[in-house]
Coordinates of N, CA, C and O and ligand atoms in Angstrom, one line a residue:
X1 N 0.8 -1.2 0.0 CA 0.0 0.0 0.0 C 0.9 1.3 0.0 O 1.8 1.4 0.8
X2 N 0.6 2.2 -0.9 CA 1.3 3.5 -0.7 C 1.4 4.3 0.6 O 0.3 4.7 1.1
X3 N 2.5 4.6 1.2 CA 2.4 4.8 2.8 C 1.3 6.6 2.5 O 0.9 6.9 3.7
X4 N 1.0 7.3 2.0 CA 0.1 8.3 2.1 C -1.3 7.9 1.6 O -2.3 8.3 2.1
X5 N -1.3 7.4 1.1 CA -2.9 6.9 0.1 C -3.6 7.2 1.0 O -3.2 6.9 2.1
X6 N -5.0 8.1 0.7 CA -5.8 8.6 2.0 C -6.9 7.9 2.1 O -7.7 7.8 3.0
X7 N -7.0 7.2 0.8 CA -8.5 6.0 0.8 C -8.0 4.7 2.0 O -8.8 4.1 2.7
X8 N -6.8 4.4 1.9 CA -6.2 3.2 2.8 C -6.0 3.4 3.9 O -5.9 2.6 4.8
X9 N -5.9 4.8 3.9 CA -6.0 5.2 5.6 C -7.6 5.2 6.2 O -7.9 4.6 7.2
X10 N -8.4 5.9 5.3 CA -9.6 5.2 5.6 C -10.0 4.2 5.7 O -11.1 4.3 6.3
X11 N -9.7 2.7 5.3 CA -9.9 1.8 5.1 C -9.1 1.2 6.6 O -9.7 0.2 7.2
X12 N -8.3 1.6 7.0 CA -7.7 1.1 8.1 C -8.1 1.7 9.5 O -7.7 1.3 10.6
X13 N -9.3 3.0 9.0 CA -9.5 3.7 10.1 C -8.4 4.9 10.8 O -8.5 5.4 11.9
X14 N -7.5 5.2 9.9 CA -6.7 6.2 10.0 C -7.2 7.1 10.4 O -7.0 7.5 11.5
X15 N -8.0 7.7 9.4 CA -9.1 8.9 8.8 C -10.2 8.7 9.2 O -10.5 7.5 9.0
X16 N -11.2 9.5 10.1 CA -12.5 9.3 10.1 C -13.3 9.6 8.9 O -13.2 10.6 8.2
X17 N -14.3 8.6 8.7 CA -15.3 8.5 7.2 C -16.3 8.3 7.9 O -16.2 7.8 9.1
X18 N -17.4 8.5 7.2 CA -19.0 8.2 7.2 C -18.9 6.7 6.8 O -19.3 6.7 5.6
X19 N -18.7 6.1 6.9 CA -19.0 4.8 6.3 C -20.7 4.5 6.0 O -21.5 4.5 6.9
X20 N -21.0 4.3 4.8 CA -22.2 3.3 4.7 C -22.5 2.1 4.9 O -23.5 1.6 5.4
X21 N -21.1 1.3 4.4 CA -21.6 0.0 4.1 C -19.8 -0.9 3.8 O -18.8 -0.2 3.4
X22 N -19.7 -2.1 3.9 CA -18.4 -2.4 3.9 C -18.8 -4.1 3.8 O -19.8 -4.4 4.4
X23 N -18.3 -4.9 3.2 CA -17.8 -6.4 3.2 C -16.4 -6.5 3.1 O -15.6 -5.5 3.4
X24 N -16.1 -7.6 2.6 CA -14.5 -8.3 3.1 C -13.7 -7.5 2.3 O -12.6 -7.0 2.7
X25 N -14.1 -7.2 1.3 CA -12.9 -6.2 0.1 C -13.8 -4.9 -0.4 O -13.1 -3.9 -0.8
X26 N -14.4 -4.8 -0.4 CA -15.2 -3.2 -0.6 C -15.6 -2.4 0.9 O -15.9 -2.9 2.0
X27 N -15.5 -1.4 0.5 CA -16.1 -0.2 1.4 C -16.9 1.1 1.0 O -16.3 1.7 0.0
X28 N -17.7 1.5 1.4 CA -18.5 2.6 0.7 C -18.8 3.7 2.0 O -19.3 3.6 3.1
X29 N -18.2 4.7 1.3 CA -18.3 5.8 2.6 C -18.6 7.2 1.7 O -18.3 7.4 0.5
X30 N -19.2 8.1 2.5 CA -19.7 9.5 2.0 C -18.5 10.4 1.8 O -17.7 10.6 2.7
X31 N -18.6 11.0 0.3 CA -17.4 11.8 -0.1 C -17.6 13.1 0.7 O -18.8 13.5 0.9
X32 N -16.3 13.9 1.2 CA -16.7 14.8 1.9 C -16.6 16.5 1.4 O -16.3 17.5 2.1
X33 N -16.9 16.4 -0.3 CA -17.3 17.2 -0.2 C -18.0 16.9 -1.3 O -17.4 16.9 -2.4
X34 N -19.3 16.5 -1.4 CA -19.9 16.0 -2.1 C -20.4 17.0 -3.3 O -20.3 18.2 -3.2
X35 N -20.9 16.3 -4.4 CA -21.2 17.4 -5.6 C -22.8 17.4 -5.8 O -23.4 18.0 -6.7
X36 N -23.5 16.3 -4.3 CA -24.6 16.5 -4.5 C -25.1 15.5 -2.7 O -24.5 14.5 -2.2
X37 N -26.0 16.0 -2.2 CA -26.5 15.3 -1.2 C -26.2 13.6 -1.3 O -26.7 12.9 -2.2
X38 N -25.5 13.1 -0.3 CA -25.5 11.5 -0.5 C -24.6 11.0 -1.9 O -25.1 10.3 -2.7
X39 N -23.5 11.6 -1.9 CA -22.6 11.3 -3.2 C -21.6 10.5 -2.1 O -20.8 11.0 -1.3
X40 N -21.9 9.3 -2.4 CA -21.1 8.1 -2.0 C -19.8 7.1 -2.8 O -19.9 6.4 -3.8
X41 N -18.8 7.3 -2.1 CA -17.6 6.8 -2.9 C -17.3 5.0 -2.5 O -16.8 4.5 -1.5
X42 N -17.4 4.6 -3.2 CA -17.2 3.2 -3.4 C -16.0 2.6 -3.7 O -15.8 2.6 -4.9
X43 N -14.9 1.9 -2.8 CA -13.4 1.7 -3.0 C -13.4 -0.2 -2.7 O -14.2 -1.0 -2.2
X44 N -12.0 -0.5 -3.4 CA -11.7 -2.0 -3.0 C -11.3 -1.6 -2.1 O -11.0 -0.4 -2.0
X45 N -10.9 -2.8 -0.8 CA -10.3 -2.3 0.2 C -8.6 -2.3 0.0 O -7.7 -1.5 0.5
X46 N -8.4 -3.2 -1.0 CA -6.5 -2.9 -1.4 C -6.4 -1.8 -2.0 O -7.4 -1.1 -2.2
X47 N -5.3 -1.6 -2.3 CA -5.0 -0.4 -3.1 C -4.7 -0.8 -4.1 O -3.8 -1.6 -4.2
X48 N -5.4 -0.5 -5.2 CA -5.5 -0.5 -6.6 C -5.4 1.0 -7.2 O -6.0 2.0 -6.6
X49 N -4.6 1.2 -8.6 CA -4.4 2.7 -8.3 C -5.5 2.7 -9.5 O -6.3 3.6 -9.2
X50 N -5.8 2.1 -10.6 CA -6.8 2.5 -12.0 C -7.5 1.4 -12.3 O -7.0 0.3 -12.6
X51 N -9.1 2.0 -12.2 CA -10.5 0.7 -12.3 C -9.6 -0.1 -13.4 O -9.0 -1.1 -13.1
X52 N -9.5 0.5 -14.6 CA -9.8 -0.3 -15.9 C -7.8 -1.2 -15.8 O -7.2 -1.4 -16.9
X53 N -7.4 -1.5 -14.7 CA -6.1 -1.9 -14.6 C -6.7 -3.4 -13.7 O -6.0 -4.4 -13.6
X54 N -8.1 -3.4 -13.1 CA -8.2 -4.3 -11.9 C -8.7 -5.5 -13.0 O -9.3 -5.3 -14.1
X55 N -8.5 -6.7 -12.5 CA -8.6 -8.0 -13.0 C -10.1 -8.0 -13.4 O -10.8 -7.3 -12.7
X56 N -10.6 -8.8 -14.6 CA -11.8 -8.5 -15.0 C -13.0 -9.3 -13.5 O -14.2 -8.8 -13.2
X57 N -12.6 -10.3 -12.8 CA -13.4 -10.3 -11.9 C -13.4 -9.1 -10.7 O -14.4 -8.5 -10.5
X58 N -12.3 -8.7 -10.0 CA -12.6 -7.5 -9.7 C -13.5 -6.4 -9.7 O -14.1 -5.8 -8.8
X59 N -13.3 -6.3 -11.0 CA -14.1 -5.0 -11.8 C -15.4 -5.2 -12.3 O -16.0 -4.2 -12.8
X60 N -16.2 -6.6 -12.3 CA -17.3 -6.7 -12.3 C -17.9 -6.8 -11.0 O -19.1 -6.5 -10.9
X61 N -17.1 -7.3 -9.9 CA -17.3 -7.3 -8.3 C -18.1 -5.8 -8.0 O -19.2 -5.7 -7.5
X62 N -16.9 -4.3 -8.5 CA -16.8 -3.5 -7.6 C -18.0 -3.1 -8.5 O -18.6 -2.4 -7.8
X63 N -18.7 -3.2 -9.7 CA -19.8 -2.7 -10.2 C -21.1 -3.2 -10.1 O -22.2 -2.7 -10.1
X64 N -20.7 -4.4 -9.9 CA -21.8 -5.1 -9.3 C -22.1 -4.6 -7.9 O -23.3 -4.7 -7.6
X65 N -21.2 -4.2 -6.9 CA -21.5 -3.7 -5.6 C -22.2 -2.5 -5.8 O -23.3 -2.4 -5.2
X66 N -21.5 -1.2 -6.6 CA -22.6 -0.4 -7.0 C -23.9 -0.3 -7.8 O -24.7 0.6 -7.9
X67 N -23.8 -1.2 -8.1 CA -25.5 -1.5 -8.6 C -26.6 -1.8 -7.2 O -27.7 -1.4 -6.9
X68 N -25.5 -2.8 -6.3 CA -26.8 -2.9 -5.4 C -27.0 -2.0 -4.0 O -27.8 -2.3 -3.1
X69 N -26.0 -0.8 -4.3 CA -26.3 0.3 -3.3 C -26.7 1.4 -3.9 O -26.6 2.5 -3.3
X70 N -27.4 1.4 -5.5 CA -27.7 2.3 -5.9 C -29.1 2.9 -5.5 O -29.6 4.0 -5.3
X71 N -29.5 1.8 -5.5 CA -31.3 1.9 -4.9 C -31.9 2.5 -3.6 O -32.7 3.3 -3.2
X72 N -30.8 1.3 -2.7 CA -30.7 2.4 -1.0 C -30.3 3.6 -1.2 O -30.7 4.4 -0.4
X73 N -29.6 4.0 -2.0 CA -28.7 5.2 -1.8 C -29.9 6.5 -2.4 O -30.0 7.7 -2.0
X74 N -30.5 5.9 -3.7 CA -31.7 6.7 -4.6 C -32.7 6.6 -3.4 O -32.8 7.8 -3.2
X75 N -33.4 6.0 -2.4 CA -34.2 5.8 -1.9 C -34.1 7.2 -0.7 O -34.8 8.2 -0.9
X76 N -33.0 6.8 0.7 CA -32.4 8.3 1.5 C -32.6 9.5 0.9 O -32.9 10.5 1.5
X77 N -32.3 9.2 -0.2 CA -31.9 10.7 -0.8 C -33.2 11.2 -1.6 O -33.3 12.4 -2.0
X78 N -34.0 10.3 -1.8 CA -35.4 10.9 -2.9 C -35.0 11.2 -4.1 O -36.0 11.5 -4.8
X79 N -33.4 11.3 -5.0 CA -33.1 11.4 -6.2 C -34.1 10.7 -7.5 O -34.6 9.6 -7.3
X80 N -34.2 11.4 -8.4 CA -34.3 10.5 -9.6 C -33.8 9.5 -9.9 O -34.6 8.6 -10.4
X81 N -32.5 9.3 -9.8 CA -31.6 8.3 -10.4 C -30.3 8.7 -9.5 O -29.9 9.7 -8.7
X82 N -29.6 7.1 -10.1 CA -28.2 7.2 -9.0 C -27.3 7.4 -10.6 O -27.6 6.7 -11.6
X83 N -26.0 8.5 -10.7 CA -25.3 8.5 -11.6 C -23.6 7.8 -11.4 O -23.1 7.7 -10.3
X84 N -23.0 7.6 -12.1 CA -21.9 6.8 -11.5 C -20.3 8.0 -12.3 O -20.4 8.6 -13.4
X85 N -19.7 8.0 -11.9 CA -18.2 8.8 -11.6 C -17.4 8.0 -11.8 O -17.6 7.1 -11.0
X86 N -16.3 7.8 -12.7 CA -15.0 7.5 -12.4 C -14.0 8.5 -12.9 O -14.0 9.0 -14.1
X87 N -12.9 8.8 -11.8 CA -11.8 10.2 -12.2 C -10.4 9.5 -12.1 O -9.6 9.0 -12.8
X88 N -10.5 9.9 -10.6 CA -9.0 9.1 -9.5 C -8.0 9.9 -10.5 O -7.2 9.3 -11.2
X89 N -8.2 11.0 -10.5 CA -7.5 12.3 -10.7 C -6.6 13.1 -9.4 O -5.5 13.7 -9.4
X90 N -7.4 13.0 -8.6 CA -7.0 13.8 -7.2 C -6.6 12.5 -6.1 O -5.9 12.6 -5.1
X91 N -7.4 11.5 -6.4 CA -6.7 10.0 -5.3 C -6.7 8.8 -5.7 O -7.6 7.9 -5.6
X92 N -5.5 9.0 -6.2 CA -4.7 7.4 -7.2 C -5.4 6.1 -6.3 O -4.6 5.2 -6.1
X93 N -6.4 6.0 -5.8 CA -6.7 4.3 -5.1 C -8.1 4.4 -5.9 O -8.5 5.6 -6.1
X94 N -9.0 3.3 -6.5 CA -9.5 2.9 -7.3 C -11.0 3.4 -6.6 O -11.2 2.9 -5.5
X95 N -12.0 4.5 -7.1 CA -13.3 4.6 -6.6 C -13.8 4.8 -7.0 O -13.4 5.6 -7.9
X96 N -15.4 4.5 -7.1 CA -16.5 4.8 -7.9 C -17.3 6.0 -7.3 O -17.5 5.8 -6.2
X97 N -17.7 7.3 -8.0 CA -18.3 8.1 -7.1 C -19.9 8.0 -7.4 O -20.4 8.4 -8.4
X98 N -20.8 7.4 -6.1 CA -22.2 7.2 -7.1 C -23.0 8.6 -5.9 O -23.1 9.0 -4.8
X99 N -23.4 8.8 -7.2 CA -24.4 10.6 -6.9 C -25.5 10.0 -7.4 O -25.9 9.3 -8.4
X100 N -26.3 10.8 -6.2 CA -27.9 11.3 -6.6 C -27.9 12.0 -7.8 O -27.0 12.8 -8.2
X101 N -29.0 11.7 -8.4 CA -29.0 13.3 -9.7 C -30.8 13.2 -9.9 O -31.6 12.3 -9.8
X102 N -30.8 14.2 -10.1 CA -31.7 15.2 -10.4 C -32.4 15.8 -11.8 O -33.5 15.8 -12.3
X103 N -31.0 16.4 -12.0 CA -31.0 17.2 -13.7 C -29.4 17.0 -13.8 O -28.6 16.5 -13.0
X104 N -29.3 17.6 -15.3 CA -28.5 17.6 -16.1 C -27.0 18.3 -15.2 O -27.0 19.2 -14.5
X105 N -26.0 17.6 -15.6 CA -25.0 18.7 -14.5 C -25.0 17.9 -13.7 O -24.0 17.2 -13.7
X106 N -26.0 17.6 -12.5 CA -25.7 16.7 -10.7 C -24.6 16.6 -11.0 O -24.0 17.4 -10.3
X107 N -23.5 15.8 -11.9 CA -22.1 14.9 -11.5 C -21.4 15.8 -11.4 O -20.6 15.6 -10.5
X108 N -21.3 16.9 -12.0 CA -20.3 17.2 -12.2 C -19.4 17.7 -11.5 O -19.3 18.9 -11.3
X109 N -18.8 17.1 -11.2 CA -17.0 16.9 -10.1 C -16.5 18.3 -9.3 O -16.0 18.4 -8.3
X110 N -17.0 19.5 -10.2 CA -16.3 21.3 -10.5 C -17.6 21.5 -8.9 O -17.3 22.4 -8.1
X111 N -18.9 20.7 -8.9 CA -19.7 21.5 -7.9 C -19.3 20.5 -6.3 O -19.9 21.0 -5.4
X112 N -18.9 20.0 -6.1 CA -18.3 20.0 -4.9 C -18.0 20.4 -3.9 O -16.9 20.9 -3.9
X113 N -18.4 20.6 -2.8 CA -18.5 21.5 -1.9 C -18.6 21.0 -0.5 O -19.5 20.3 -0.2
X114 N -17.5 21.2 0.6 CA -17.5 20.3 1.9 C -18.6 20.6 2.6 O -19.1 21.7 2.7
X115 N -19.0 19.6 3.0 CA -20.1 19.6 3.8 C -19.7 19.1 5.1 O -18.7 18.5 5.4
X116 N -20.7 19.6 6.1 CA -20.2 19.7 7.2 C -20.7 18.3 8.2 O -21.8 17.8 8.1
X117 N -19.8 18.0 9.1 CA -19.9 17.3 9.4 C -21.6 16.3 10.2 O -22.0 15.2 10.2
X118 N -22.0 17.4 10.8 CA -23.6 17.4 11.0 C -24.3 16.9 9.9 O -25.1 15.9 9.9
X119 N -24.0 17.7 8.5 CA -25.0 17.2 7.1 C -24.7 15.5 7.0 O -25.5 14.6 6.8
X120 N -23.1 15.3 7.1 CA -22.7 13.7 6.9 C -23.6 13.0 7.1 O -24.4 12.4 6.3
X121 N -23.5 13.2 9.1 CA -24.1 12.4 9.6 C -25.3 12.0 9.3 O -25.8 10.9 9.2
X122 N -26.1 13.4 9.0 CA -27.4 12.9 9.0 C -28.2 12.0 7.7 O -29.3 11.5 7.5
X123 N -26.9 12.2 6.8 CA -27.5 11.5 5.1 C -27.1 10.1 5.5 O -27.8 9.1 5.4
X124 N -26.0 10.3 6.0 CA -25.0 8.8 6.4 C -25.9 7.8 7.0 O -25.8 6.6 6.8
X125 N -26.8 8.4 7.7 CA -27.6 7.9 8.7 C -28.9 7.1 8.0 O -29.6 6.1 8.3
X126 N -28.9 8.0 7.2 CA -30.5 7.3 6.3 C -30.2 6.6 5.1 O -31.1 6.0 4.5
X127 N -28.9 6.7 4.8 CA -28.2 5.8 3.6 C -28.5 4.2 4.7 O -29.4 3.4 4.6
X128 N -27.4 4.2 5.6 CA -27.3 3.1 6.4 C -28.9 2.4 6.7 O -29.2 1.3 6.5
X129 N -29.5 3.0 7.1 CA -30.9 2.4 7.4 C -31.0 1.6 5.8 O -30.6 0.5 5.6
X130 N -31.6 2.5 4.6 CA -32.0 2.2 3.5 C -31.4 0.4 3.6 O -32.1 -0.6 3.4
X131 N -30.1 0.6 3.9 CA -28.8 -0.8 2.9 C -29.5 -1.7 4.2 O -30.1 -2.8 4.0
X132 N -29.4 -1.2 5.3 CA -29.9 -2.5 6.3 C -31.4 -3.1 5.8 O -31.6 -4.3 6.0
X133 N -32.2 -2.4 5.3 CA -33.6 -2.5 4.7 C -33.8 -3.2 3.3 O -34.8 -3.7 2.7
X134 N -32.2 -3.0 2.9 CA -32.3 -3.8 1.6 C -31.3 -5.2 1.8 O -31.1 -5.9 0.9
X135 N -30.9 -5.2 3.1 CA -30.7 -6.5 3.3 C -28.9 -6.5 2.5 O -28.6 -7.6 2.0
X136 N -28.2 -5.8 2.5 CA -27.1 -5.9 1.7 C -25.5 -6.7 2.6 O -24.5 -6.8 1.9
Ligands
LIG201 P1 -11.2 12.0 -7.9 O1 -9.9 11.4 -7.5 O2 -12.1 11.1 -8.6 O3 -11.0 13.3 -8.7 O4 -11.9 12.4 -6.5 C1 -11.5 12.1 -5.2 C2 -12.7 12.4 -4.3 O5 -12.2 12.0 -3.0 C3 -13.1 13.8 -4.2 O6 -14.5 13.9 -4.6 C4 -12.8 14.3 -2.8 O7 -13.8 15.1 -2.3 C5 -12.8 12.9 -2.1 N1 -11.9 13.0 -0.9 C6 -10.6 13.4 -0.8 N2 -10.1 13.3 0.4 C7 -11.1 12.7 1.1 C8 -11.2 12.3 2.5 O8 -10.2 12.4 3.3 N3 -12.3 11.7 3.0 C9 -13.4 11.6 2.1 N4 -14.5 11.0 2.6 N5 -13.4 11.9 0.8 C10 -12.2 12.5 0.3
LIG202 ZN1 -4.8 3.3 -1.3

């Protein structure tokens, strides 16, 4: 693991995150400065630095996991639809960014904005209910 990687430090509990939801190799925790209410980032737990680099089981794993937190995640949030992100421009460890959207624009990366720690909790909170309700 890259001794700075800030996704692995979350993963290890370094970093405090919102976590939603986690099994033995994935983790899904709320981006903290999200580009839209409940914009949830989805990581392997290794460090992998680029999706389209991870072995084809892998990579149908880590999309298949976002498929089945897209619905809890659309549900908390009352969105239209869940949209999916990939950059790992700014953090070389492999993540999917899945956003609520609305209209045209939601994803885009430039509206970003930290949110505070209070807002986390309380989306964090109704994500987590949703996934326990969907049995995940
Ligand atoms: P990308 O690499 O795809 O451009 O975006 C990386 C994302 O990670 C950004 O949306 C950024 O807000 C998020 N991010 C960066 N550092 C942290 C952190 O320490 N905690 C959390 N929860 N998200 C982070
Ligand atoms: Zn990493």
């Amino acid at each position: 693991m890259p001794e700075n990687c800030i996704f692995c430090k979350i993963v290890k509990g370094e970093i405090p995150s919102q976590k939603v939801w986690e099994d033995e190799n994935f983790l899904a925790f709320l981006d903290i400065n999200p580009v839209q209410q409940g914009h949830v980032l989805l990581i392997p737990k290794a460090h992998s630095d680029y999706i389209f680099s991870m072995d084809d089981k892998q990579y149908a794993e880590i999309l298949n996991r976002a498929k089945a937190l897209s619905e809890p995640i659309r549900k908390a949030t009352g969105a239209k639809r869940i949209g999916l992100g990939v950059e790992g421009l700014s953090v070389p460890h492999v993540h999917i960014h899945i956003i609520p959207v609305n209209n045209i624009n939601d994803i885009d990366p430039c509206k970003g904005k930290k949110a505070s720690q209070e807002e986390l909790a309380k989306i964090a909170d109704k994500i987590r209910k949703e996934i326990a309700a969907a049995k995940l």
